[in-house]
Coordinates of C-alpha atoms in Angstrom, one line a residue:
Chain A
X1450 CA 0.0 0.0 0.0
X1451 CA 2.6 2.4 0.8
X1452 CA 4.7 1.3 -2.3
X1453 CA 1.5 2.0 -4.4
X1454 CA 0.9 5.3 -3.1
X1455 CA 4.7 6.9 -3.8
X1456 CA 4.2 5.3 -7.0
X1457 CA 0.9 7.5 -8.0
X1458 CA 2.5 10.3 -6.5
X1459 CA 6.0 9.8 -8.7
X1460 CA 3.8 9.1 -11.9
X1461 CA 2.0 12.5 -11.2
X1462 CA 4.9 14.3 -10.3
X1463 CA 6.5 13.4 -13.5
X1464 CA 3.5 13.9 -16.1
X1465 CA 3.8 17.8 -14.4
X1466 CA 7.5 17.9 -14.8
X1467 CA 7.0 16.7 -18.5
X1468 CA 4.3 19.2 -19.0
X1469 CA 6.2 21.7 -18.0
X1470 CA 9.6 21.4 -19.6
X1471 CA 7.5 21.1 -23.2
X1472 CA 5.1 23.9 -22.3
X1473 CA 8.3 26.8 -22.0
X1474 CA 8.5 28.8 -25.7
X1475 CA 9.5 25.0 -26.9
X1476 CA 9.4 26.6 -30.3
X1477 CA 11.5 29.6 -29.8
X1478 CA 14.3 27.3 -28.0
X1479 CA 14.3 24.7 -30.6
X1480 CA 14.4 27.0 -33.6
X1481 CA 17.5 29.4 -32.2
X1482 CA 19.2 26.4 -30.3
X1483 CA 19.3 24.0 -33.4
X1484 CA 21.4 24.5 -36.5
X1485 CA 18.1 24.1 -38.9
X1486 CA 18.3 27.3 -39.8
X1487 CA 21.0 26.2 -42.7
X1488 CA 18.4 24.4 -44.1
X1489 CA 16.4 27.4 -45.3
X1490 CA 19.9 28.3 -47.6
X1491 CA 19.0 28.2 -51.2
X1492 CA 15.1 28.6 -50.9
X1493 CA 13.3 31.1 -52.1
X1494 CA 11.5 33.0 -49.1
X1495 CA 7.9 32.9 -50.4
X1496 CA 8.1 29.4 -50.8
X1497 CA 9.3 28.4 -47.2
X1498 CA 7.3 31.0 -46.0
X1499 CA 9.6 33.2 -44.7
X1500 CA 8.4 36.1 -46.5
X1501 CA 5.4 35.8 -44.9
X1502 CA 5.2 38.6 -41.9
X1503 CA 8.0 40.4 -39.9
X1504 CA 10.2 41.1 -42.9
X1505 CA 12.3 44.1 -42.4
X1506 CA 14.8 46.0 -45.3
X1507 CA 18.7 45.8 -43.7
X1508 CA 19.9 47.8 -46.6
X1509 CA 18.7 49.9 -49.2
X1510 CA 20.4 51.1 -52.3
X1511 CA 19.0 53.2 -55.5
X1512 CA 21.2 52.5 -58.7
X1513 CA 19.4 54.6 -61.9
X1514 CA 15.9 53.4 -62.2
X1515 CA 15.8 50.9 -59.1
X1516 CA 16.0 49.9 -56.0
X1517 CA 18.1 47.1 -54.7
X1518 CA 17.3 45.4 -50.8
X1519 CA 18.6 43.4 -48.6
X1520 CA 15.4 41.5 -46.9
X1521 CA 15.8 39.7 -43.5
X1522 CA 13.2 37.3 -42.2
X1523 CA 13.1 37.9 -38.2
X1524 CA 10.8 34.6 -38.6
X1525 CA 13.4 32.3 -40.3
X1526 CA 16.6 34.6 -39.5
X1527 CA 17.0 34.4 -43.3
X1528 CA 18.5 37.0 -45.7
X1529 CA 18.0 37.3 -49.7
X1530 CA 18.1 40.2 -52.1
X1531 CA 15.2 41.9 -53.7
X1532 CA 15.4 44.1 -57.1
X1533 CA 12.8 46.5 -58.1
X1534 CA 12.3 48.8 -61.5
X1535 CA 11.1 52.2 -60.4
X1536 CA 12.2 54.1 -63.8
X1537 CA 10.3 57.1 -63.7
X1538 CA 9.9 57.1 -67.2
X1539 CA 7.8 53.9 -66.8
X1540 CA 10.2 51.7 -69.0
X1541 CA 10.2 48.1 -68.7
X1542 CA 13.6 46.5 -68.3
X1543 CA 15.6 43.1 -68.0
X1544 CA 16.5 42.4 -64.2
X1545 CA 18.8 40.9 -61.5
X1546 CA 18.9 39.7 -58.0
X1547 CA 22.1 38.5 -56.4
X1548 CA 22.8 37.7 -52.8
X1549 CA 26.3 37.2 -51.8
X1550 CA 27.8 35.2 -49.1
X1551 CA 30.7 34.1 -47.6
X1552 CA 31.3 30.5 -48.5
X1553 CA 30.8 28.1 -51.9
X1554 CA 28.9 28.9 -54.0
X1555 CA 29.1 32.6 -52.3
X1556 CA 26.1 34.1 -54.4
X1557 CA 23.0 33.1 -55.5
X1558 CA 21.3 35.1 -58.6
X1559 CA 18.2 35.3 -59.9
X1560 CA 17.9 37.1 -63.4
X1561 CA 14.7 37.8 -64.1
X1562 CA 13.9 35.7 -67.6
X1563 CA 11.8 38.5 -69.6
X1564 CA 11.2 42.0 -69.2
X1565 CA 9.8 43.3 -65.6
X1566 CA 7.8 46.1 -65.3
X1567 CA 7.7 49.4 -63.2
X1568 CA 6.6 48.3 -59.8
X1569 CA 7.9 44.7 -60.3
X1570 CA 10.6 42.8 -58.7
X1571 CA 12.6 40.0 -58.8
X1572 CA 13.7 38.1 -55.8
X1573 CA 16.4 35.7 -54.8
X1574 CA 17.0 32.6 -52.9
X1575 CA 17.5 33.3 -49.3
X1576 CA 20.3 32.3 -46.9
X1577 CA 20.5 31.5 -43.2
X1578 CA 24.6 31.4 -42.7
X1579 CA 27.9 32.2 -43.9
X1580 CA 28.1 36.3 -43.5
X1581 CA 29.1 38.6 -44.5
X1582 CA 25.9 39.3 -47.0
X1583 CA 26.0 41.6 -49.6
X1584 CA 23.3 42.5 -51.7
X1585 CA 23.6 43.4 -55.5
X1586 CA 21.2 43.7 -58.4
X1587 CA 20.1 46.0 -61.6
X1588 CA 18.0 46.9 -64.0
X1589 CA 18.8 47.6 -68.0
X1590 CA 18.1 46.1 -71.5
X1591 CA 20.8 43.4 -72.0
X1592 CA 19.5 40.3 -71.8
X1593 CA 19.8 38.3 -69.9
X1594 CA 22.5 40.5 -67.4
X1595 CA 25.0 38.2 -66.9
X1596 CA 25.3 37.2 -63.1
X1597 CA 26.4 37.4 -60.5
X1598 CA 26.3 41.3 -60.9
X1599 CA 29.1 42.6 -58.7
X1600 CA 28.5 46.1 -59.5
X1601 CA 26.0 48.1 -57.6
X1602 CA 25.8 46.5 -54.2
X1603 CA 25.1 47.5 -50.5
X1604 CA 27.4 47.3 -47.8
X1605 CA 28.0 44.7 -45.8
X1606 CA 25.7 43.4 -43.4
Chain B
X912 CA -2.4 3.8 9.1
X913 CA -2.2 7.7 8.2
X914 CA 0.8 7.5 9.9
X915 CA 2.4 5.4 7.9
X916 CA 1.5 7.0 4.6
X917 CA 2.7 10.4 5.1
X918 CA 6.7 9.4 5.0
X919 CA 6.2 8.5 0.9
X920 CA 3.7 11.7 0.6
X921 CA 6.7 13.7 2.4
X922 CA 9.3 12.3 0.1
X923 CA 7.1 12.7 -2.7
X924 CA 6.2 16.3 -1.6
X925 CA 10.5 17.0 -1.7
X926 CA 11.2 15.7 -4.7
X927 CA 8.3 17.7 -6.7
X928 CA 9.5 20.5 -4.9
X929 CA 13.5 20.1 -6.2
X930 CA 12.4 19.5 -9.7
X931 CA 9.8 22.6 -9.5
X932 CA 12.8 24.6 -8.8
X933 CA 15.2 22.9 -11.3
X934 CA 12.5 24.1 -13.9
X935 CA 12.5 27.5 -12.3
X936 CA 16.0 27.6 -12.8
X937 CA 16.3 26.2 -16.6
X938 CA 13.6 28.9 -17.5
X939 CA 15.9 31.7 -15.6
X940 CA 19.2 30.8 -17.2
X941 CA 17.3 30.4 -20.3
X942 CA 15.7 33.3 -20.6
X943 CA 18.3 35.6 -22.6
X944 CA 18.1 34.1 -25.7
X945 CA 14.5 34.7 -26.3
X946 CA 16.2 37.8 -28.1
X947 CA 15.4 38.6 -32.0
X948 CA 16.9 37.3 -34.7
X949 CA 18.6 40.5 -35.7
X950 CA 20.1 40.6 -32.3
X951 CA 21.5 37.5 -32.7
X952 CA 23.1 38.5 -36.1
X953 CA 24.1 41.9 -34.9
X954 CA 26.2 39.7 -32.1
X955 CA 27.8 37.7 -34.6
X956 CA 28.9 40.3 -37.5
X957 CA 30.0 43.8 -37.3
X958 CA 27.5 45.1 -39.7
X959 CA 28.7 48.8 -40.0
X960 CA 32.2 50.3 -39.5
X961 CA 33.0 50.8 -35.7
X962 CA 32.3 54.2 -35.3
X963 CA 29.1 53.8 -36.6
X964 CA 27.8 51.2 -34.9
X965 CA 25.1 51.7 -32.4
X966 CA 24.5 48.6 -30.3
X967 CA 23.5 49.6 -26.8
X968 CA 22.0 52.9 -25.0
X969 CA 25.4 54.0 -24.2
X970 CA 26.9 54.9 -27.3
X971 CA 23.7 56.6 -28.1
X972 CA 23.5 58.7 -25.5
X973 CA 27.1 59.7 -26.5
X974 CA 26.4 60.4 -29.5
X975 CA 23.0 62.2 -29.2
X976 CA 25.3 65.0 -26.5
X977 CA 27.7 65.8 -29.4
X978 CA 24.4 65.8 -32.1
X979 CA 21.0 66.5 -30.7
X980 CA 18.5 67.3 -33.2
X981 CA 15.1 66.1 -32.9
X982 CA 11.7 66.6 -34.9
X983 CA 8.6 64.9 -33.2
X984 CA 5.6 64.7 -36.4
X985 CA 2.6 62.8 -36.0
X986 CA 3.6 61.3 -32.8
X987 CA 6.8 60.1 -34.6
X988 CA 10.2 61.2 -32.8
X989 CA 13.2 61.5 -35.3
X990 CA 16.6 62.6 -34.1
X991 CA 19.8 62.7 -36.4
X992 CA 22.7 61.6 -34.2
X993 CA 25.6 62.2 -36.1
X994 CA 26.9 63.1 -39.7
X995 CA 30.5 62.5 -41.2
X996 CA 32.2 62.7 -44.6
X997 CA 33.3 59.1 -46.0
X998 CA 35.2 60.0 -49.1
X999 CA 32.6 60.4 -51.8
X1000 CA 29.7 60.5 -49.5
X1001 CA 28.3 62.7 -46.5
X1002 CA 26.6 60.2 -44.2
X1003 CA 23.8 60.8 -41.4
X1004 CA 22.5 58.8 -38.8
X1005 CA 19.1 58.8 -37.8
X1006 CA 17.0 57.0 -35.0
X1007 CA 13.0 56.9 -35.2
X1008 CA 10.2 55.0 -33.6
X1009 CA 8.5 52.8 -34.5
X1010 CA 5.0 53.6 -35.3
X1011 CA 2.3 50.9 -33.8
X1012 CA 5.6 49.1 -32.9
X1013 CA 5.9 47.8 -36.4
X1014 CA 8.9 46.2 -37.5
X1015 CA 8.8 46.7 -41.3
X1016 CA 8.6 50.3 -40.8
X1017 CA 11.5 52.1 -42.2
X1018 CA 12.6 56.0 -43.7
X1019 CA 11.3 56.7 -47.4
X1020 CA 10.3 53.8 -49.6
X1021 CA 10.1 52.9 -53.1
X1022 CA 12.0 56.2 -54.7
X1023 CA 15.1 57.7 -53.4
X1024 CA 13.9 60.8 -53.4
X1025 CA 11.8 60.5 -50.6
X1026 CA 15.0 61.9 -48.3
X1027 CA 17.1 64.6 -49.6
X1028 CA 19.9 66.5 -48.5
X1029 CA 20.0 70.2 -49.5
X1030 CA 23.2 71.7 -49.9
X1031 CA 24.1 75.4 -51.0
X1032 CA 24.0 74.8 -54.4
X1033 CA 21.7 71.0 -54.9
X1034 CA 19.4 69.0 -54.0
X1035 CA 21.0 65.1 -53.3
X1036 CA 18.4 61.8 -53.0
X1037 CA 20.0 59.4 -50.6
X1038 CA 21.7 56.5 -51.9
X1039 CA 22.0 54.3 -49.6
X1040 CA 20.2 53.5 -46.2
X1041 CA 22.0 50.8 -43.7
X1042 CA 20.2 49.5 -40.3
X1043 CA 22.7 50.6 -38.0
X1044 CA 23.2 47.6 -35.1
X1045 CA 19.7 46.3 -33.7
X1046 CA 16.3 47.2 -33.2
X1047 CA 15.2 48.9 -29.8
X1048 CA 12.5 46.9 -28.0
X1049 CA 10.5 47.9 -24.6
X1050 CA 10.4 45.3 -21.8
X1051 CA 7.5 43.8 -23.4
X1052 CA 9.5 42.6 -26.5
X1053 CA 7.9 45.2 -28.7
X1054 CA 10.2 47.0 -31.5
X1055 CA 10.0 50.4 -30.4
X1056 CA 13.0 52.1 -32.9
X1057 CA 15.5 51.4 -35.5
X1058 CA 18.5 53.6 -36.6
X1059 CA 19.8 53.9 -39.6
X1060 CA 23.2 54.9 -41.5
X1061 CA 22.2 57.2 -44.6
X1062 CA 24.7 57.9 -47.8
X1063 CA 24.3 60.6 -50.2
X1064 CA 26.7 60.6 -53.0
X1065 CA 28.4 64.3 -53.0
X1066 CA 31.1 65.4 -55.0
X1067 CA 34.1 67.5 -54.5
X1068 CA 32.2 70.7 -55.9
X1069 CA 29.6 70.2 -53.0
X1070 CA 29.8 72.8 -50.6
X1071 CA 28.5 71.3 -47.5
X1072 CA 26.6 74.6 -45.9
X1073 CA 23.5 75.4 -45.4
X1074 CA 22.4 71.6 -45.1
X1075 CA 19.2 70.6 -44.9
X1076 CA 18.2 66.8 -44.3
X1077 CA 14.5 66.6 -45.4
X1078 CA 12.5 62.8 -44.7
X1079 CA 9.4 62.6 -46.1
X1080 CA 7.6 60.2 -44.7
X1081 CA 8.7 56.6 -43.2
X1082 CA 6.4 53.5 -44.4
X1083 CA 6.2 49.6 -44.7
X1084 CA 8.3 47.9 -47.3
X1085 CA 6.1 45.9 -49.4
X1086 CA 5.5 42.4 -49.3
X1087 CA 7.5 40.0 -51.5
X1088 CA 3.8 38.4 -52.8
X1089 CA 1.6 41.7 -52.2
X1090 CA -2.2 40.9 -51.2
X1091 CA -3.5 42.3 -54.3
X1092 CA -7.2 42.4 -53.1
X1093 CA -6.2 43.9 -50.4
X1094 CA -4.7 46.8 -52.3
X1095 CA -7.0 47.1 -54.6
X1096 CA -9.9 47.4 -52.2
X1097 CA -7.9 50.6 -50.8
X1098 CA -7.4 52.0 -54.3
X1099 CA -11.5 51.2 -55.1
X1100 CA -12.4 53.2 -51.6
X1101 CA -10.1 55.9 -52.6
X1102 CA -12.0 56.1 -56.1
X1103 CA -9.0 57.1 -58.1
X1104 CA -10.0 55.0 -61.0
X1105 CA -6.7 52.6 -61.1
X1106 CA -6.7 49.3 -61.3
X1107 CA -3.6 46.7 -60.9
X1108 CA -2.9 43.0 -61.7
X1109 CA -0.2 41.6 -59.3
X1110 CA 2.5 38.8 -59.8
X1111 CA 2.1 36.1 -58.4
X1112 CA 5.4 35.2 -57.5
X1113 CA 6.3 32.7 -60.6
X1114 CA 9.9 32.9 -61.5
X1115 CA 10.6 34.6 -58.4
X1116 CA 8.8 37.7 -59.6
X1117 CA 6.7 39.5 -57.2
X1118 CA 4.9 43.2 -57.0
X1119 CA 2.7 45.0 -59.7
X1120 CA 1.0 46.6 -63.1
X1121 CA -0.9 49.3 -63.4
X1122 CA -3.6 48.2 -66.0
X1123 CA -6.2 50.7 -65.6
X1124 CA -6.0 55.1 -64.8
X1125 CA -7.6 58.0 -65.8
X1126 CA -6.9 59.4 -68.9
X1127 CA -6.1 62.5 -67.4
X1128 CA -3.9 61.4 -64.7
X1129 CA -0.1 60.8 -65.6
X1130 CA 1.8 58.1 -65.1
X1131 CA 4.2 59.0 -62.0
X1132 CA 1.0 60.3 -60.0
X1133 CA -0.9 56.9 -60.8
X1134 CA 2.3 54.7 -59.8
X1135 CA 2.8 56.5 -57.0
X1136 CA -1.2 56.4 -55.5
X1137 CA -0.8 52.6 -56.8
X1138 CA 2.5 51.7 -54.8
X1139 CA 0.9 53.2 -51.4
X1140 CA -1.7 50.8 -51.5
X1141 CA 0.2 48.1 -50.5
X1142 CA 2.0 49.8 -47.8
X1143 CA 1.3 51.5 -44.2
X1144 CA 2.8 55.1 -44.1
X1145 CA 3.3 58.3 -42.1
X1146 CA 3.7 61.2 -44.0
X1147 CA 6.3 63.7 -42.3
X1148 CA 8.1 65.6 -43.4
X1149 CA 11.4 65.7 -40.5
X1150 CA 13.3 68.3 -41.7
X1151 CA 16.5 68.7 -39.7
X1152 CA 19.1 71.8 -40.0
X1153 CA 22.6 70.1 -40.2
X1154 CA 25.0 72.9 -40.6

């Protein structure tokens, strides 16, 4: 009888325990405490639905008739580059994305196959490791722009 | 018979108790790294030259004694906290809330021209904008402010007096796949008469067209009406006296 009792009381004390250690932000801990962030490198960041919500813009540059960013994922700690035409003479034009990084194949880029125009953009595959990042892309009428473009980029990040 | 229960109660009474506090503890020591991402990358990499760099209060407050200009419009508090020349470019940094604590929030938007700097003799769009360290977040975990590093190209016949840095508004960045009923239901209630088709992200192609305006309205105007659609915005402007 007593062995029974100290028994129903270890089985309860250790369902609580077990509730408790999975109930803690178990998502937040496994996501920064694990490597799997390296598997989002070389997906594109609507498809793994990272470009979903809390995207912010680490760098901005404006080469002639676009804009070039560098996107970060706060949800997926993931970086790619983003090019857009904004000639303001409303011209359509050929178009690259490149993301640089740090290790082999250090860029990905992402020309944009036919003619994008104002207001559109063309996005690259997105990457989790290996900074530095450096974003790079542009807009003109050879086709297709030979990548990776080196030439305009951001800074670091 | 009580009386001989209550020894195994006791012992399991202690030993719920030590693990209780051995979770208390993991969830203590752990706590630290619920921190953003951009925290975590902003430990790992030095993202802006050293100078630069604004990771904590301290260096802020530094900086904001040698540099305090402020402008507070719409509820949204700007302040430049530094300027420098690096080579071909006159730099300024600037720190701003966040309005409703939104992360995507940022200066300008789709055009460069959105933030100037006036000089005595032109008128120079930024170039470039950089996040400068990490965001600022209240003890609740909101963003609260960002600061960024801003680059305008200027050439040896600039003469830097009389400069003016003029932001006109700071808005969301829009979405890689934009909700394209969503926009246009904004442009139908604001009965400007455009309509737009949006990509929908095949071949890694995302924003919009403008397939339908007013005769009468040109093309800049229309794009522009168009863009802000998709985007949450607070017109300023900040206009801050440098020198």
């Amino acid at each position: 009888m007593k062995y029974k009792n100290y028994k129903v009381a270890l089985i309860l004390m250790l369902t609580i325990f077990l509730y408790a250690m999975t109930s803690f932000q178990a998502p937040k801990f496994v996501h920064w405490a694990s490597a799997s962030g390296s598997s989002w490198d070389g997906q594109f960041p609507d498809a793994s639905g990272c470009a979903v919500a809390s995207v912010t813009t680490e760098r901005i540059i404006y080469p002639a008739s676009s804009k070039v960013e560098m996107r970060h994922s706060i949800l997926c700690n993931t970086l790619w580059t983003r090019t857009t035409n904004t000639d303001s003479q409303n011209r359509s034009f050929y178009a690259n994305a490149t993301f640089k990084f740090n290790v082999s194949p250090s860029y990905y880029t992402i020309p944009s196959g036919g003619k994008i125009a104002k207001n559109q953009s063309v996005f690259s595959q997105q990457r989790y490791s290996s900074q530095p990042f450096k974003s790079c892309g542009l807009v003109n009428l050879i086709n297709p722009i030979p990548g990776p473009v080196n030439s305009p980029c951001t800074t670091n990040y | 018979m009580n009386h001989k229960k209550s020894p195994s109660i006791l012992v399991a009474l202690a030993s719920f108790t030590i693990i209780a506090a051995a979770i208390a503890a993991t969830v203590i020591y752990f706590q630290p790294r619920t921190v953003s991402a951009s925290s975590a990358r902003s430990e790992q990499s030095d993202p802006i030259s050293a100078s630069a760099k604004i990771t904590t209060p301290t260096s802020l407050s530094a900086l904001q004694t040698q540099y305090p200009v402020v402008q507070n419009v719409k509820g949204v508090k700007m302040e430049v906290i530094g300027t420098s020349n690096e080579g071909a470019y006159f730099t300024v940094d600037v720190c701003y809330d966040l309005p409703d604590n939104k992360v995507d929030f940022m200066l300008g938007g789709q055009y460069p021209d959105y933030i100037t700097l006036s000089t005595a003799n032109e008128t120079i769009p930024v170039y470039e904008i950089a996040k400068i360290g990490d965001f600022y977040k209240d003890s609740n975990g909101n963003y609260i402010k960002r600061c960024d590093h801003l680059r305008f190209p200027i050439s040896p016949d600039s003469k830097l007096e009389n400069v003016t840095l003029t932001i006109s508004r700071v808005a969301t960045t829009p979405a890689e796949i934009l909700d394209c009923a969503k926009g246009q239901k904004k442009l139908d209630e604001a009965k400007q008469g455009i309509k737009v088709k949006c990509s929908d992200g095949s071949d890694h192609i995302g924003g919009f067209q403008i397939i339908e305006k007013p005769k009468e309205m040109d093309d800049i105007t229309a794009d522009a009406i168009a863009a802000d659609a998709f985007i949450d915005i607070v017109e300023g402007p900040w206009v801050f006296k440098l020198k």
